Amino acid sequence: MAIVKMVMAVVIMAASLGGKLGAAQVHHVVGGDRGWDVSSDVASWSSGRSFRVGDKIWFAYAAAQESIAEVNSPEEYESCDVSNPIRMYTDGIDGIPLDGEGIRYFVSGKEESCKNGLKLHVEVMPFGNPEPERPRVAVAAAAPTTPSGSARLYGSSVLLLAGLWLCYMAI
């Protein structure tokens, strides 16, 4: 649970300190509150979401027990074959930018977990406005609401402090 709080804090800080402030960049924390875990039902979590170019997906998991592989094909995804991955993620908190259109496949590095449903395929759509009926936001970077640079700096500072406080509380 502490690792999920830390991911949320990182996402809040990233949203407040940078990103594409004029764009609708969305940060998706895979699995929601439970993170990347067999109990999180990742397939249900992803079913109502839109993923677009410019968004970022975050994986939060216990690095000592789990890893994530991005695989090349639907066949590797279905069979949980991680023998030739595009990339392995092992840090426990991994942010992956969705920088191009197409389908991307992520599976658990542990075959048993993958066979039990711990895998995710993401169809990345072109950048644009999301359909209003599909929920899309976990935490979003929004355009500033005031033209004043000092007001925006103050708001970013408040968000940064809130994120640091969350990190401190997670320890």
mmCIF file of C-alpha atoms in Angstrom:
data_model
loop_
_atom_site.group_PDB
_atom_site.id
_atom_site.type_symbol
_atom_site.label_atom_id
_atom_site.label_comp_id
_atom_site.label_asym_id
_atom_site.label_seq_id
_atom_site.Cartn_x
_atom_site.Cartn_y
_atom_site.Cartn_z
ATOM 1 C CA MET A 1 0.000 0.000 0.000
ATOM 2 C CA ALA A 2 2.881 2.363 0.765
ATOM 3 C CA ILE A 3 4.275 1.892 -2.730
ATOM 4 C CA VAL A 4 0.933 2.915 -4.277
ATOM 5 C CA LYS A 5 0.921 6.075 -2.121
ATOM 6 C CA MET A 6 4.406 6.862 -3.334
ATOM 7 C CA VAL A 7 3.361 6.397 -6.975
ATOM 8 C CA MET A 8 0.389 8.683 -6.467
ATOM 9 C CA ALA A 9 2.703 11.282 -4.907
ATOM 10 C CA VAL A 10 5.106 11.021 -7.840
ATOM 11 C CA VAL A 11 2.227 11.400 -10.286
ATOM 12 C CA ILE A 12 0.951 14.476 -8.442
ATOM 13 C CA MET A 13 4.420 16.007 -8.433
ATOM 14 C CA ALA A 14 4.951 15.236 -12.119
ATOM 15 C CA ALA A 15 1.614 16.788 -12.957
ATOM 16 C CA SER A 16 2.401 19.911 -10.956
ATOM 17 C CA LEU A 17 5.985 20.461 -12.052
ATOM 18 C CA GLY A 18 6.032 19.740 -15.726
ATOM 19 C CA GLY A 19 4.491 17.617 -18.360
ATOM 20 C CA LYS A 20 2.553 19.180 -21.129
ATOM 21 C CA LEU A 21 0.592 21.797 -19.241
ATOM 22 C CA GLY A 22 -1.368 22.850 -22.310
ATOM 23 C CA ALA A 23 -2.244 19.283 -23.273
ATOM 24 C CA ALA A 24 -4.509 16.711 -21.700
ATOM 25 C CA GLN A 25 -1.773 14.329 -20.602
ATOM 26 C CA VAL A 26 -3.195 11.610 -18.373
ATOM 27 C CA HIS A 27 -1.249 9.529 -15.884
ATOM 28 C CA HIS A 28 -2.796 6.069 -15.439
ATOM 29 C CA VAL A 29 -1.805 4.058 -12.346
ATOM 30 C CA VAL A 30 -2.267 0.490 -13.553
ATOM 31 C CA GLY A 31 -4.566 -1.485 -11.265
ATOM 32 C CA GLY A 32 -5.709 1.581 -9.331
ATOM 33 C CA ASP A 33 -5.225 1.442 -5.554
ATOM 34 C CA ARG A 34 -3.914 -2.131 -5.597
ATOM 35 C CA GLY A 35 -1.314 -1.487 -8.281
ATOM 36 C CA TRP A 36 0.175 -4.263 -10.423
ATOM 37 C CA ASP A 37 -1.089 -7.286 -8.503
ATOM 38 C CA VAL A 38 -3.080 -10.413 -9.377
ATOM 39 C CA SER A 39 -5.822 -9.267 -6.981
ATOM 40 C CA SER A 40 -6.261 -5.943 -8.810
ATOM 41 C CA ASP A 41 -8.052 -7.425 -11.872
ATOM 42 C CA VAL A 42 -6.051 -5.375 -14.359
ATOM 43 C CA ALA A 43 -8.326 -6.393 -17.265
ATOM 44 C CA SER A 44 -11.396 -4.868 -15.591
ATOM 45 C CA TRP A 45 -9.404 -1.805 -14.565
ATOM 46 C CA SER A 46 -8.352 -1.083 -18.140
ATOM 47 C CA SER A 47 -11.652 -1.891 -19.875
ATOM 48 C CA GLY A 48 -13.243 1.553 -19.446
ATOM 49 C CA ARG A 49 -10.147 3.649 -20.103
ATOM 50 C CA SER A 50 -8.883 5.468 -23.152
ATOM 51 C CA PHE A 51 -5.149 5.591 -23.663
ATOM 52 C CA ARG A 52 -3.806 8.296 -25.953
ATOM 53 C CA VAL A 53 -0.465 9.389 -27.358
ATOM 54 C CA GLY A 54 1.146 11.588 -24.708
ATOM 55 C CA ASP A 55 -0.371 9.734 -21.754
ATOM 56 C CA LYS A 56 1.781 7.826 -19.294
ATOM 57 C CA ILE A 57 1.086 4.532 -17.547
ATOM 58 C CA TRP A 58 2.543 3.827 -14.121
ATOM 59 C CA PHE A 59 3.201 0.371 -12.718
ATOM 60 C CA ALA A 60 3.553 0.034 -8.926
ATOM 61 C CA TYR A 61 4.589 -3.354 -7.551
ATOM 62 C CA ALA A 62 6.890 -5.052 -5.058
ATOM 63 C CA ALA A 63 10.169 -5.282 -6.983
ATOM 64 C CA ALA A 64 11.397 -8.177 -4.839
ATOM 65 C CA GLN A 65 8.458 -10.359 -5.913
ATOM 66 C CA GLU A 66 7.457 -9.074 -9.348
ATOM 67 C CA SER A 67 8.652 -7.647 -12.649
ATOM 68 C CA ILE A 68 6.990 -6.539 -15.869
ATOM 69 C CA ALA A 69 7.887 -7.421 -19.427
ATOM 70 C CA GLU A 70 6.772 -5.528 -22.496
ATOM 71 C CA VAL A 71 6.389 -8.140 -25.214
ATOM 72 C CA ASN A 72 6.241 -7.881 -29.001
ATOM 73 C CA SER A 73 3.155 -9.758 -30.104
ATOM 74 C CA PRO A 74 -0.339 -10.935 -29.178
ATOM 75 C CA GLU A 75 1.017 -14.507 -29.216
ATOM 76 C CA GLU A 76 3.696 -13.711 -26.618
ATOM 77 C CA TYR A 77 1.065 -11.840 -24.603
ATOM 78 C CA GLU A 78 -1.424 -14.735 -24.628
ATOM 79 C CA SER A 79 1.198 -17.405 -23.879
ATOM 80 C CA CYS A 80 3.032 -15.287 -21.253
ATOM 81 C CA ASP A 81 6.281 -15.761 -23.185
ATOM 82 C CA VAL A 82 8.903 -13.370 -21.774
ATOM 83 C CA SER A 83 11.912 -15.018 -23.407
ATOM 84 C CA ASN A 84 12.460 -12.146 -25.871
ATOM 85 C CA PRO A 85 10.888 -9.006 -24.377
ATOM 86 C CA ILE A 86 11.106 -5.492 -25.790
ATOM 87 C CA ARG A 87 12.008 -4.384 -22.270
ATOM 88 C CA MET A 88 11.932 -5.636 -18.684
ATOM 89 C CA TYR A 89 10.840 -3.352 -15.837
ATOM 90 C CA THR A 90 12.143 -4.227 -12.378
ATOM 91 C CA ASP A 91 12.258 -0.990 -10.333
ATOM 92 C CA GLY A 92 8.928 -1.324 -8.474
ATOM 93 C CA ILE A 93 7.697 2.030 -9.785
ATOM 94 C CA ASP A 94 7.867 2.400 -13.549
ATOM 95 C CA GLY A 95 6.407 5.232 -15.610
ATOM 96 C CA ILE A 96 6.062 4.386 -19.283
ATOM 97 C CA PRO A 97 5.231 7.121 -21.791
ATOM 98 C CA LEU A 98 2.752 6.199 -24.495
ATOM 99 C CA ASP A 99 4.590 7.972 -27.271
ATOM 100 C CA GLY A 100 3.086 6.343 -30.353
ATOM 101 C CA GLU A 101 -0.170 4.893 -31.645
ATOM 102 C CA GLY A 102 -0.745 1.143 -31.628
ATOM 103 C CA ILE A 103 -1.138 -1.776 -29.257
ATOM 104 C CA ARG A 104 1.379 -2.410 -26.507
ATOM 105 C CA TYR A 105 1.550 -5.602 -24.469
ATOM 106 C CA PHE A 106 2.698 -5.880 -20.838
ATOM 107 C CA VAL A 107 2.849 -9.125 -18.850
ATOM 108 C CA SER A 108 4.064 -10.220 -15.443
ATOM 109 C CA GLY A 109 7.638 -11.456 -15.476
ATOM 110 C CA LYS A 110 6.431 -14.369 -13.341
ATOM 111 C CA GLU A 111 4.733 -16.958 -15.539
ATOM 112 C CA GLU A 112 2.320 -18.048 -12.785
ATOM 113 C CA SER A 113 1.118 -14.477 -12.187
ATOM 114 C CA CYS A 114 0.754 -13.882 -15.921
ATOM 115 C CA LYS A 115 -1.250 -17.097 -16.365
ATOM 116 C CA ASN A 116 -3.488 -15.885 -13.497
ATOM 117 C CA GLY A 117 -4.317 -12.737 -15.478
ATOM 118 C CA LEU A 118 -1.607 -10.266 -14.511
ATOM 119 C CA LYS A 119 -1.156 -8.789 -17.968
ATOM 120 C CA LEU A 120 -2.264 -5.679 -19.791
ATOM 121 C CA HIS A 121 -2.677 -4.733 -23.413
ATOM 122 C CA VAL A 122 -3.056 -1.048 -24.165
ATOM 123 C CA GLU A 123 -4.422 0.321 -27.419
ATOM 124 C CA VAL A 124 -2.883 3.774 -27.765
ATOM 125 C CA MET A 125 -5.149 6.083 -29.749
ATOM 126 C CA PRO A 126 -4.107 9.305 -31.511
ATOM 127 C CA PHE A 127 -3.841 12.428 -29.407
ATOM 128 C CA GLY A 128 -7.163 14.221 -29.161
ATOM 129 C CA ASN A 129 -10.213 14.801 -27.047
ATOM 130 C CA PRO A 130 -11.455 11.687 -25.247
ATOM 131 C CA GLU A 131 -14.994 10.465 -25.648
ATOM 132 C CA PRO A 132 -17.004 11.986 -22.766
ATOM 133 C CA GLU A 133 -18.672 8.704 -21.748
ATOM 134 C CA ARG A 134 -15.393 6.836 -21.115
ATOM 135 C CA PRO A 135 -13.563 7.610 -17.862
ATOM 136 C CA ARG A 136 -10.004 8.611 -18.653
ATOM 137 C CA VAL A 137 -8.517 10.242 -15.631
ATOM 138 C CA ALA A 138 -6.463 8.786 -12.842
ATOM 139 C CA VAL A 139 -4.540 12.000 -12.290
ATOM 140 C CA ALA A 140 -4.346 14.584 -15.077
ATOM 141 C CA ALA A 141 -2.034 17.466 -15.790
ATOM 142 C CA ALA A 142 -4.309 20.403 -16.503
ATOM 143 C CA ALA A 143 -3.783 23.772 -18.105
ATOM 144 C CA PRO A 144 -3.261 26.612 -15.646
ATOM 145 C CA THR A 145 -6.441 28.458 -14.785
ATOM 146 C CA THR A 146 -4.849 31.840 -14.106
ATOM 147 C CA PRO A 147 -2.616 33.859 -16.389
ATOM 148 C CA SER A 148 -0.382 34.904 -13.498
ATOM 149 C CA GLY A 149 2.958 33.079 -13.366
ATOM 150 C CA SER A 150 3.231 33.666 -9.619
ATOM 151 C CA ALA A 151 -0.187 32.119 -8.998
ATOM 152 C CA ARG A 152 0.820 29.074 -11.066
ATOM 153 C CA LEU A 153 4.121 28.818 -9.187
ATOM 154 C CA TYR A 154 2.260 28.982 -5.862
ATOM 155 C CA GLY A 155 -0.141 26.227 -6.992
ATOM 156 C CA SER A 156 2.751 24.046 -8.142
ATOM 157 C CA SER A 157 4.499 24.573 -4.825
ATOM 158 C CA VAL A 158 1.402 23.509 -2.916
ATOM 159 C CA LEU A 159 1.086 20.352 -5.042
ATOM 160 C CA LEU A 160 4.786 19.616 -4.614
ATOM 161 C CA LEU A 161 4.514 19.951 -0.836
ATOM 162 C CA ALA A 162 1.427 17.714 -0.824
ATOM 163 C CA GLY A 163 3.332 15.092 -2.814
ATOM 164 C CA LEU A 164 6.330 15.250 -0.499
ATOM 165 C CA TRP A 165 4.018 14.938 2.501
ATOM 166 C CA LEU A 166 2.462 11.805 0.946
ATOM 167 C CA CYS A 167 5.939 10.338 0.438
ATOM 168 C CA TYR A 168 6.817 11.095 4.054
ATOM 169 C CA MET A 169 3.565 9.486 5.285
ATOM 170 C CA ALA A 170 4.271 6.358 3.216
ATOM 171 C CA ILE A 171 7.572 5.742 4.986
#
